mmCIF file of C-alpha atoms in Angstrom:
data_model
loop_
_atom_site.group_PDB
_atom_site.id
_atom_site.type_symbol
_atom_site.label_atom_id
_atom_site.label_comp_id
_atom_site.label_asym_id
_atom_site.label_seq_id
_atom_site.Cartn_x
_atom_site.Cartn_y
_atom_site.Cartn_z
ATOM 1 C CA MET Z 1 0.171 -0.190 -0.082
ATOM 2 C CA SER Z 2 1.346 3.160 -1.375
ATOM 3 C CA GLN Z 3 1.957 6.376 1.488
ATOM 4 C CA THR Z 4 1.204 9.801 1.096
ATOM 5 C CA ILE Z 5 3.998 12.087 1.588
ATOM 6 C CA LEU Z 6 3.556 15.895 1.771
ATOM 7 C CA LEU Z 7 6.513 17.554 -0.131
ATOM 8 C CA ILE Z 8 6.809 21.530 0.513
ATOM 9 C CA GLY Z 9 8.769 23.180 -2.270
ATOM 10 C CA ALA Z 10 8.227 22.979 -5.480
ATOM 11 C CA GLY Z 11 11.293 24.421 -7.119
ATOM 12 C CA LYS Z 12 14.527 22.701 -8.811
ATOM 13 C CA ILE Z 13 15.067 20.290 -6.082
ATOM 14 C CA GLY Z 14 11.287 20.005 -5.305
ATOM 15 C CA ARG Z 15 10.663 18.594 -8.899
ATOM 16 C CA MET Z 16 13.688 15.869 -8.717
ATOM 17 C CA ILE Z 17 12.066 14.736 -5.231
ATOM 18 C CA ALA Z 18 8.564 14.272 -6.805
ATOM 19 C CA SER Z 19 9.770 12.579 -9.967
ATOM 20 C CA LEU Z 20 11.809 10.158 -7.977
ATOM 21 C CA LEU Z 21 9.382 9.223 -5.464
ATOM 22 C CA ILE Z 22 6.144 8.819 -7.490
ATOM 23 C CA LYS Z 23 7.659 6.902 -10.297
ATOM 24 C CA SER Z 24 9.205 4.285 -7.830
ATOM 25 C CA GLY Z 25 5.248 3.297 -7.471
ATOM 26 C CA ASP Z 26 5.490 3.039 -3.525
ATOM 27 C CA TYR Z 27 4.497 6.916 -2.584
ATOM 28 C CA GLN Z 28 1.796 9.411 -3.336
ATOM 29 C CA LEU Z 29 2.594 13.226 -2.944
ATOM 30 C CA ARG Z 30 0.982 15.977 -1.781
ATOM 31 C CA ILE Z 31 3.084 19.106 -3.117
ATOM 32 C CA ALA Z 32 2.547 22.313 -1.757
ATOM 33 C CA ASP Z 33 4.252 25.562 -2.374
ATOM 34 C CA ARG Z 34 3.216 29.012 -2.227
ATOM 35 C CA VAL Z 35 3.662 30.039 -5.823
ATOM 36 C CA PRO Z 36 0.717 28.344 -7.756
ATOM 37 C CA ALA Z 37 3.151 28.430 -11.156
ATOM 38 C CA ALA Z 38 5.425 26.088 -9.600
ATOM 39 C CA LEU Z 39 3.036 23.584 -8.626
ATOM 40 C CA GLU Z 40 1.590 24.078 -12.332
ATOM 41 C CA ARG Z 41 5.259 23.105 -13.492
ATOM 42 C CA ILE Z 42 5.067 19.908 -11.236
ATOM 43 C CA GLN Z 43 1.507 18.984 -12.694
ATOM 44 C CA GLN Z 44 2.284 19.329 -16.146
ATOM 45 C CA ARG Z 45 5.184 16.776 -15.974
ATOM 46 C CA ILE Z 46 3.592 14.813 -13.029
ATOM 47 C CA PRO Z 47 -0.323 14.935 -13.887
ATOM 48 C CA THR Z 48 -0.808 12.319 -10.831
ATOM 49 C CA ALA Z 49 0.376 14.716 -8.314
ATOM 50 C CA GLU Z 50 -1.944 16.418 -5.698
ATOM 51 C CA THR Z 51 -0.755 20.022 -5.523
ATOM 52 C CA ARG Z 52 -1.869 22.857 -3.171
ATOM 53 C CA VAL Z 53 -1.137 26.020 -2.538
ATOM 54 C CA LEU Z 54 0.330 26.581 0.978
ATOM 55 C CA ASN Z 55 1.431 29.430 3.280
ATOM 56 C CA ALA Z 56 4.213 28.024 5.251
ATOM 57 C CA ASP Z 57 4.640 30.798 7.514
ATOM 58 C CA SER Z 58 1.277 29.448 8.837
ATOM 59 C CA HIS Z 59 1.062 26.803 11.649
ATOM 60 C CA ALA Z 60 -2.240 26.100 11.382
ATOM 61 C CA GLU Z 61 -1.996 25.567 7.544
ATOM 62 C CA LEU Z 62 1.230 23.175 7.789
ATOM 63 C CA VAL Z 63 -0.653 21.056 10.366
ATOM 64 C CA HIS Z 64 -3.504 20.646 8.250
ATOM 65 C CA MET Z 65 -1.910 19.854 5.234
ATOM 66 C CA MET Z 66 0.079 16.985 6.905
ATOM 67 C CA GLN Z 67 -3.318 15.471 7.780
ATOM 68 C CA GLY Z 68 -3.423 11.704 6.175
ATOM 69 C CA CYS Z 69 0.538 11.842 5.552
ATOM 70 C CA THR Z 70 2.952 9.821 6.910
ATOM 71 C CA ALA Z 71 6.091 12.015 6.688
ATOM 72 C CA VAL Z 72 6.791 15.674 5.456
ATOM 73 C CA ILE Z 73 9.478 16.903 3.409
ATOM 74 C CA SER Z 74 10.907 20.526 3.388
ATOM 75 C CA ALA Z 75 12.387 21.833 0.217
ATOM 76 C CA LEU Z 76 12.194 25.288 1.534
ATOM 77 C CA SER Z 77 14.669 27.669 2.436
ATOM 78 C CA PHE Z 78 16.503 27.206 5.754
ATOM 79 C CA ARG Z 79 14.566 30.002 7.437
ATOM 80 C CA GLU Z 80 11.341 27.934 7.055
ATOM 81 C CA ASN Z 81 12.393 24.500 8.394
ATOM 82 C CA PRO Z 82 11.845 25.202 12.237
ATOM 83 C CA GLY Z 83 8.208 26.157 11.814
ATOM 84 C CA VAL Z 84 7.614 22.947 9.208
ATOM 85 C CA ALA Z 85 9.437 21.023 11.985
ATOM 86 C CA ARG Z 86 7.057 22.142 14.641
ATOM 87 C CA ALA Z 87 4.341 21.193 12.484
ATOM 88 C CA ALA Z 88 5.341 17.812 12.103
ATOM 89 C CA LEU Z 89 5.860 17.539 15.712
ATOM 90 C CA GLU Z 90 2.227 18.293 16.447
ATOM 91 C CA ALA Z 91 0.633 16.150 13.417
ATOM 92 C CA GLY Z 92 2.914 13.220 14.535
ATOM 93 C CA VAL Z 93 4.660 12.427 11.212
ATOM 94 C CA ASN Z 94 8.286 11.986 10.161
ATOM 95 C CA TYR Z 95 10.222 15.012 9.210
ATOM 96 C CA PHE Z 96 13.242 15.509 6.260
ATOM 97 C CA ASP Z 97 15.075 18.441 5.272
ATOM 98 C CA LEU Z 98 18.221 19.615 3.059
ATOM 99 C CA THR Z 99 19.211 22.583 5.121
ATOM 100 C CA GLU Z 100 23.114 23.293 5.521
ATOM 101 C CA ASP Z 101 22.158 25.967 8.387
ATOM 102 C CA ARG Z 102 23.533 25.294 11.726
ATOM 103 C CA GLN Z 103 20.950 26.884 13.730
ATOM 104 C CA THR Z 104 18.529 25.721 11.817
ATOM 105 C CA THR Z 105 19.438 22.182 12.549
ATOM 106 C CA ALA Z 106 20.344 23.079 16.021
ATOM 107 C CA ALA Z 107 16.255 24.078 16.323
ATOM 108 C CA VAL Z 108 15.428 21.221 14.620
ATOM 109 C CA LYS Z 109 17.471 18.966 17.177
ATOM 110 C CA GLU Z 110 15.517 20.440 19.985
ATOM 111 C CA ILE Z 111 11.942 19.734 18.304
ATOM 112 C CA ALA Z 112 13.377 16.188 17.926
ATOM 113 C CA ASP Z 113 13.759 15.791 21.463
ATOM 114 C CA ASP Z 114 9.834 15.753 22.099
ATOM 115 C CA ALA Z 115 9.017 13.102 19.216
ATOM 116 C CA THR Z 116 6.661 10.540 19.814
ATOM 117 C CA THR Z 117 7.728 6.766 19.771
ATOM 118 C CA GLY Z 118 8.727 5.791 16.368
ATOM 119 C CA GLN Z 119 8.711 9.374 14.730
ATOM 120 C CA VAL Z 120 12.241 10.707 13.682
ATOM 121 C CA PHE Z 121 13.346 14.048 12.414
ATOM 122 C CA VAL Z 122 16.076 13.995 10.088
ATOM 123 C CA PRO Z 123 17.859 17.141 8.886
ATOM 124 C CA GLN Z 124 20.459 17.915 6.649
ATOM 125 C CA CYS Z 125 19.756 15.194 3.994
ATOM 126 C CA GLY Z 126 20.917 15.846 0.414
ATOM 127 C CA LEU Z 127 24.585 16.110 -0.851
ATOM 128 C CA ALA Z 128 26.347 18.258 1.675
ATOM 129 C CA PRO Z 129 25.487 17.798 4.319
ATOM 130 C CA GLY Z 130 24.335 14.472 3.658
ATOM 131 C CA PHE Z 131 25.868 11.845 1.288
ATOM 132 C CA VAL Z 132 29.558 13.343 1.809
ATOM 133 C CA THR Z 133 29.025 12.661 5.568
ATOM 134 C CA ILE Z 134 27.434 9.369 5.180
ATOM 135 C CA VAL Z 135 30.378 8.157 2.654
ATOM 136 C CA SER Z 136 33.260 9.973 5.081
ATOM 137 C CA LYS Z 137 31.700 8.074 7.972
ATOM 138 C CA HIS Z 138 32.017 4.767 6.056
ATOM 139 C CA VAL Z 139 35.945 5.489 5.061
ATOM 140 C CA MET Z 140 36.540 6.376 8.618
ATOM 141 C CA GLU Z 141 35.142 2.761 9.457
ATOM 142 C CA TRP Z 142 37.961 1.175 7.615
ATOM 143 C CA PHE Z 143 40.908 2.744 10.268
ATOM 144 C CA ASP Z 144 41.821 1.637 13.675
ATOM 145 C CA GLU Z 145 42.461 4.952 14.650
ATOM 146 C CA ILE Z 146 41.333 8.442 12.689
ATOM 147 C CA ASP Z 147 43.764 11.380 12.812
ATOM 148 C CA THR Z 148 42.487 13.447 9.953
ATOM 149 C CA VAL Z 149 38.708 13.682 7.788
ATOM 150 C CA ARG Z 150 38.931 16.171 4.771
ATOM 151 C CA MET Z 151 35.829 16.542 3.126
ATOM 152 C CA ARG Z 152 35.362 18.292 -0.396
ATOM 153 C CA VAL Z 153 32.291 18.882 -2.408
ATOM 154 C CA GLY Z 154 31.745 21.049 -5.424
ATOM 155 C CA ALA Z 155 28.626 21.518 -7.884
ATOM 156 C CA LEU Z 156 30.397 23.442 -10.759
ATOM 157 C CA PRO Z 157 29.379 23.965 -14.541
ATOM 158 C CA GLN Z 158 30.880 21.584 -17.055
ATOM 159 C CA HIS Z 159 31.732 24.730 -19.481
ATOM 160 C CA PRO Z 160 32.357 27.745 -17.201
ATOM 161 C CA THR Z 161 32.118 31.214 -19.350
ATOM 162 C CA ASN Z 162 32.550 33.855 -16.782
ATOM 163 C CA ALA Z 163 35.154 35.279 -14.310
ATOM 164 C CA LEU Z 164 33.805 33.199 -11.585
ATOM 165 C CA GLY Z 165 33.770 30.312 -13.107
ATOM 166 C CA TYR Z 166 30.333 29.093 -11.812
ATOM 167 C CA ASN Z 167 26.957 29.026 -12.527
ATOM 168 C CA LEU Z 168 23.823 29.009 -10.264
ATOM 169 C CA THR Z 169 22.895 25.232 -9.445
ATOM 170 C CA TRP Z 170 20.786 25.297 -6.420
ATOM 171 C CA SER Z 171 19.176 27.597 -3.688
ATOM 172 C CA THR Z 172 21.021 31.413 -4.068
ATOM 173 C CA ASP Z 173 20.137 31.739 -0.171
ATOM 174 C CA GLY Z 174 21.804 28.437 0.568
ATOM 175 C CA LEU Z 175 25.046 29.613 -1.493
ATOM 176 C CA ILE Z 176 25.109 32.730 0.264
ATOM 177 C CA ASN Z 177 24.646 31.401 3.557
ATOM 178 C CA GLU Z 178 27.632 28.883 3.068
ATOM 179 C CA TYR Z 179 29.836 31.463 1.636
ATOM 180 C CA CYS Z 180 28.969 34.006 4.793
ATOM 181 C CA ASN Z 181 28.500 32.025 8.225
ATOM 182 C CA PRO Z 182 31.259 30.528 10.589
ATOM 183 C CA CYS Z 183 32.628 27.119 9.733
ATOM 184 C CA GLU Z 184 32.611 24.740 12.245
ATOM 185 C CA VAL Z 185 36.203 22.319 12.457
ATOM 186 C CA ILE Z 186 37.928 20.230 14.672
ATOM 187 C CA HIS Z 187 41.352 21.502 14.661
ATOM 188 C CA GLY Z 188 43.956 20.247 16.877
ATOM 189 C CA HIS Z 189 40.981 17.815 18.555
ATOM 190 C CA LYS Z 190 38.786 20.574 19.312
ATOM 191 C CA ILE Z 191 35.967 21.879 18.004
ATOM 192 C CA LYS Z 192 36.338 25.764 16.547
ATOM 193 C CA ASN Z 193 34.764 28.273 14.110
ATOM 194 C CA GLN Z 194 36.704 29.238 11.233
ATOM 195 C CA LEU Z 195 36.048 32.045 8.883
ATOM 196 C CA PRO Z 196 34.291 31.413 5.860
ATOM 197 C CA LEU Z 197 36.805 31.500 2.200
ATOM 198 C CA GLU Z 198 39.608 30.951 4.401
ATOM 199 C CA GLY Z 199 41.982 28.097 4.394
ATOM 200 C CA LEU Z 200 42.636 28.279 0.345
ATOM 201 C CA GLU Z 201 44.003 25.256 -1.355
ATOM 202 C CA GLN Z 202 44.802 23.786 -4.389
ATOM 203 C CA PHE Z 203 44.653 20.525 -5.846
ATOM 204 C CA THR Z 204 44.306 18.384 -9.394
ATOM 205 C CA LEU Z 205 41.804 15.815 -10.235
ATOM 206 C CA ASP Z 206 42.141 13.913 -13.680
ATOM 207 C CA GLY Z 207 44.502 16.960 -14.957
ATOM 208 C CA ASN Z 208 42.036 19.446 -13.912
ATOM 209 C CA VAL Z 209 43.195 22.012 -11.584
ATOM 210 C CA TYR Z 210 40.468 23.088 -8.519
ATOM 211 C CA GLU Z 211 40.664 25.382 -5.669
ATOM 212 C CA ALA Z 212 38.647 24.784 -2.078
ATOM 213 C CA PHE Z 213 38.020 27.077 0.750
ATOM 214 C CA ASN Z 214 36.323 26.692 4.147
ATOM 215 C CA THR Z 215 32.298 27.235 3.605
ATOM 216 C CA SER Z 216 29.873 26.795 6.184
ATOM 217 C CA GLY Z 217 27.171 23.767 7.204
ATOM 218 C CA GLY Z 218 29.208 21.200 5.017
ATOM 219 C CA LEU Z 219 29.836 18.872 8.315
ATOM 220 C CA GLY Z 220 26.437 18.822 9.610
ATOM 221 C CA THR Z 221 26.527 17.137 13.244
ATOM 222 C CA LEU Z 222 29.660 15.362 12.350
ATOM 223 C CA CYS Z 223 31.823 17.682 14.440
ATOM 224 C CA GLU Z 224 29.686 17.000 17.426
ATOM 225 C CA THR Z 225 29.830 13.049 16.990
ATOM 226 C CA MET Z 226 33.405 12.743 16.008
ATOM 227 C CA ASP Z 227 34.689 15.366 18.975
ATOM 228 C CA GLY Z 228 37.479 13.391 20.721
ATOM 229 C CA HIS Z 229 37.937 10.794 17.879
ATOM 230 C CA VAL Z 230 39.799 13.039 15.694
ATOM 231 C CA ARG Z 231 42.784 15.741 15.417
ATOM 232 C CA GLU Z 232 41.704 17.273 12.247
ATOM 233 C CA LEU Z 233 37.981 17.211 10.472
ATOM 234 C CA ASN Z 234 37.360 19.997 8.020
ATOM 235 C CA TYR Z 235 34.797 20.765 5.050
ATOM 236 C CA LYS Z 236 35.677 22.844 2.023
ATOM 237 C CA THR Z 237 33.376 23.810 -1.283
ATOM 238 C CA ILE Z 238 35.498 22.985 -4.595
ATOM 239 C CA ARG Z 239 35.201 25.710 -7.167
ATOM 240 C CA TYR Z 240 37.572 26.494 -10.432
ATOM 241 C CA PRO Z 241 40.680 28.662 -9.791
ATOM 242 C CA GLY Z 242 39.990 32.482 -9.275
ATOM 243 C CA HIS Z 243 36.752 31.930 -7.853
ATOM 244 C CA HIS Z 244 37.765 32.570 -4.438
ATOM 245 C CA GLN Z 245 39.660 35.904 -4.993
ATOM 246 C CA LEU Z 246 36.504 36.965 -6.668
ATOM 247 C CA MET Z 247 34.260 36.119 -4.194
ATOM 248 C CA LYS Z 248 36.507 37.844 -1.430
ATOM 249 C CA PHE Z 249 36.183 41.070 -3.369
ATOM 250 C CA LEU Z 250 32.144 40.886 -3.432
ATOM 251 C CA LEU Z 251 31.857 39.679 -0.009
ATOM 252 C CA GLN Z 252 34.188 41.360 2.173
ATOM 253 C CA ASP Z 253 36.272 44.343 -0.216
ATOM 254 C CA LEU Z 254 32.415 45.647 -1.229
ATOM 255 C CA ARG Z 255 31.030 44.214 2.143
ATOM 256 C CA LEU Z 256 27.991 42.535 0.241
ATOM 257 C CA ALA Z 257 27.873 39.926 2.738
ATOM 258 C CA ASP Z 258 26.588 42.576 5.256
ATOM 259 C CA ARG Z 259 23.799 42.781 2.400
ATOM 260 C CA ARG Z 260 22.685 39.500 1.502
ATOM 261 C CA GLU Z 261 19.544 40.587 -0.309
ATOM 262 C CA LEU Z 262 21.522 42.751 -2.448
ATOM 263 C CA LEU Z 263 24.223 40.156 -3.165
ATOM 264 C CA LYS Z 264 21.624 37.504 -4.055
ATOM 265 C CA ASP Z 265 19.451 39.982 -6.588
ATOM 266 C CA VAL Z 266 23.021 40.720 -8.440
ATOM 267 C CA MET Z 267 23.587 37.032 -8.515
ATOM 268 C CA GLU Z 268 20.292 35.987 -9.634
ATOM 269 C CA HIS Z 269 20.284 38.686 -12.332
ATOM 270 C CA SER Z 270 24.020 38.129 -13.806
ATOM 271 C CA ILE Z 271 24.948 34.333 -13.206
ATOM 272 C CA PRO Z 272 22.730 32.338 -15.354
ATOM 273 C CA VAL Z 273 21.408 28.803 -14.115
ATOM 274 C CA THR Z 274 22.933 25.793 -15.860
ATOM 275 C CA PHE Z 275 21.838 21.852 -16.418
ATOM 276 C CA GLN Z 276 25.230 20.917 -17.703
ATOM 277 C CA ASP Z 277 27.212 20.707 -14.619
ATOM 278 C CA VAL Z 278 29.685 18.039 -12.506
ATOM 279 C CA VAL Z 279 29.196 17.177 -8.893
ATOM 280 C CA ILE Z 280 32.814 16.253 -7.177
ATOM 281 C CA VAL Z 281 32.678 14.451 -3.963
ATOM 282 C CA PHE Z 282 36.130 13.808 -2.563
ATOM 283 C CA CYS Z 283 36.752 12.493 1.272
ATOM 284 C CA THR Z 284 40.046 11.797 2.485
ATOM 285 C CA VAL Z 285 40.959 10.032 5.698
ATOM 286 C CA ARG Z 286 44.427 9.454 7.351
ATOM 287 C CA GLY Z 287 45.088 7.162 10.468
ATOM 288 C CA ASN Z 288 46.576 4.339 11.552
ATOM 289 C CA ARG Z 289 45.385 0.800 10.528
ATOM 290 C CA ASN Z 290 47.221 -2.538 11.372
ATOM 291 C CA GLY Z 291 49.892 -0.429 13.084
ATOM 292 C CA GLN Z 292 50.550 1.534 9.868
ATOM 293 C CA PHE Z 293 49.800 5.132 9.233
ATOM 294 C CA VAL Z 294 47.942 5.237 6.109
ATOM 295 C CA GLU Z 295 45.617 7.235 3.798
ATOM 296 C CA LYS Z 296 42.391 6.348 2.094
ATOM 297 C CA SER Z 297 39.731 8.635 -0.309
ATOM 298 C CA ASP Z 298 36.871 8.139 -1.806
ATOM 299 C CA LEU Z 299 36.225 9.921 -5.356
ATOM 300 C CA ARG Z 300 32.993 10.539 -7.286
ATOM 301 C CA LYS Z 301 32.252 12.349 -10.278
ATOM 302 C CA LEU Z 302 28.848 12.677 -11.114
ATOM 303 C CA TYR Z 303 26.855 14.301 -14.107
ATOM 304 C CA ALA Z 304 23.540 15.608 -15.780
ATOM 305 C CA GLN Z 305 21.273 12.546 -16.354
ATOM 306 C CA GLU Z 306 18.279 11.840 -18.199
ATOM 307 C CA ILE Z 307 15.510 9.927 -15.846
ATOM 308 C CA ASN Z 308 11.872 9.391 -16.575
ATOM 309 C CA GLY Z 309 12.429 11.146 -19.781
ATOM 310 C CA GLU Z 310 13.483 14.192 -18.321
ATOM 311 C CA VAL Z 311 17.289 15.729 -18.390
ATOM 312 C CA TRP Z 312 18.311 16.242 -14.702
ATOM 313 C CA SER Z 313 21.269 18.724 -13.640
ATOM 314 C CA ALA Z 314 23.750 16.719 -11.448
ATOM 315 C CA ILE Z 315 23.210 18.799 -8.485
ATOM 316 C CA GLN Z 316 19.447 18.183 -8.788
ATOM 317 C CA LEU Z 317 20.045 14.544 -9.146
ATOM 318 C CA THR Z 318 22.621 14.055 -6.101
ATOM 319 C CA THR Z 319 20.534 16.058 -3.777
ATOM 320 C CA GLY Z 320 16.930 14.791 -4.689
ATOM 321 C CA ALA Z 321 18.793 11.198 -4.712
ATOM 322 C CA GLY Z 322 20.102 11.548 -1.571
ATOM 323 C CA ILE Z 323 17.039 12.620 0.412
ATOM 324 C CA CYS Z 324 14.865 10.173 -1.273
ATOM 325 C CA ALA Z 325 17.299 7.424 -0.248
ATOM 326 C CA VAL Z 326 17.119 8.450 3.298
ATOM 327 C CA VAL Z 327 13.269 9.112 3.386
ATOM 328 C CA ASP Z 328 13.085 5.764 1.664
ATOM 329 C CA LEU Z 329 14.888 3.762 4.520
ATOM 330 C CA VAL Z 330 12.990 5.100 7.055
ATOM 331 C CA GLN Z 331 9.647 5.125 5.532
ATOM 332 C CA GLN Z 332 10.324 0.907 4.534
ATOM 333 C CA ASN Z 333 11.542 0.136 7.885
ATOM 334 C CA GLN Z 334 14.707 -0.237 7.065
ATOM 335 C CA ILE Z 335 15.862 2.366 9.801
ATOM 336 C CA LYS Z 336 13.910 2.367 13.002
ATOM 337 C CA ARG Z 337 14.426 5.273 15.424
ATOM 338 C CA THR Z 338 12.909 7.886 17.490
ATOM 339 C CA GLY Z 339 13.916 11.436 17.435
ATOM 340 C CA LEU Z 340 16.951 12.699 15.509
ATOM 341 C CA ILE Z 341 18.652 10.735 13.472
ATOM 342 C CA ARG Z 342 22.064 12.208 12.261
ATOM 343 C CA GLN Z 343 23.382 11.485 8.587
ATOM 344 C CA GLU Z 344 26.615 9.669 9.958
ATOM 345 C CA GLU Z 345 24.165 7.377 11.424
ATOM 346 C CA ILE Z 346 22.721 6.326 8.248
ATOM 347 C CA PRO Z 347 24.450 2.921 7.387
ATOM 348 C CA PHE Z 348 26.384 3.399 3.948
ATOM 349 C CA ASP Z 349 25.808 -0.008 2.500
ATOM 350 C CA SER Z 350 22.172 0.488 3.367
ATOM 351 C CA PHE Z 351 22.355 3.997 1.325
ATOM 352 C CA ILE Z 352 24.098 2.935 -1.708
ATOM 353 C CA ASN Z 353 22.240 -0.047 -2.468
ATOM 354 C CA ASN Z 354 18.975 1.595 -2.061
ATOM 355 C CA ARG Z 355 16.835 2.445 -5.239
ATOM 356 C CA PHE Z 356 17.319 6.015 -5.232
ATOM 357 C CA GLY Z 357 21.060 5.995 -3.205
ATOM 358 C CA CYS Z 358 22.406 3.935 -6.109
ATOM 359 C CA TYR Z 359 22.619 6.979 -8.432
ATOM 360 C CA TYR Z 360 25.865 8.079 -6.108
ATOM 361 C CA GLU Z 361 27.261 4.854 -7.362
ATOM 362 C CA THR Z 362 30.094 5.390 -10.039
ATOM 363 C CA GLU Z 363 31.838 2.504 -11.182
ATOM 364 C CA THR Z 364 34.744 4.828 -12.459
ATOM 365 C CA PHE Z 365 35.712 6.963 -9.528
ATOM 366 C CA ALA Z 366 34.373 5.382 -6.487
ATOM 367 C CA LEU Z 367 37.849 4.267 -4.974
ATOM 368 C CA ASP Z 368 37.451 1.275 -2.499
#
């Protein structure tokens, strides 16, 4: 018997989630958004979807919309997720989101403390945080003792044509949030905050040169989980060379970090969206195994694909497949818990063998 899931948010990622879950045949979706045009686009592609206009700022509307559902997926901006989580608690449904925002996750964790038996709250599903956390924890399990964990993720245009070497591929709000907020790390065995855009490094993969630098939120709850178990743990965003310098000019020299709405307006009117992108996930762990200091890595490069007769960008696919896999594992009772579920608690083998998680499997680039 199919389950009904409420999906709030009918944007680029919401459409991907809807397509994957509905085409699986095991889920019916009630899709809600405040913008009727966004719902019409989904209805044209997926005529069987139930769509409703929703004001996500209204607690009463949220609770009412969740009636008859077993779970809610928030594909909204991070700012709206605590309200959705509070409504999920009252409605007694499972909760999933895509947030990278640390304060939002802290709020969801607090709400999860009051979960009813069998009700779960799973924030930070998707790519980063999300899959990168799951795969990094998997690599860590190979070691007897862990010294250093380095997580690097980037969603990049395949054919960059501007000075930034970048196209918009997902939420502009989320992107700005990552570039402007403090970055949690473990350094010298202690949890610390570092500044965004710091820690610049360069490296080469498959003959291509990339740069990486601190951004906020990609570690999820991993610092808290690994506190006392590693010497160094950090996350950086991958970009093409030159991007970092220009973003520092915009955010720091022009002080647009203090005028985020202006920065968002400039970016969305000046930087085009692309569906020809590549997602790079590169995790490296160093530590001791069998008395020897060794290093092990996992590298994945994922590209746009045609699925269910429609072309989806790599960031849509990886983010959508990430949250759909976690939802599927929970809703099919392969993961049974009460309260908060952290991404690092999700078994890698269960995830990668899931019908949605398998989109992350790449024979060429996955290093075992």
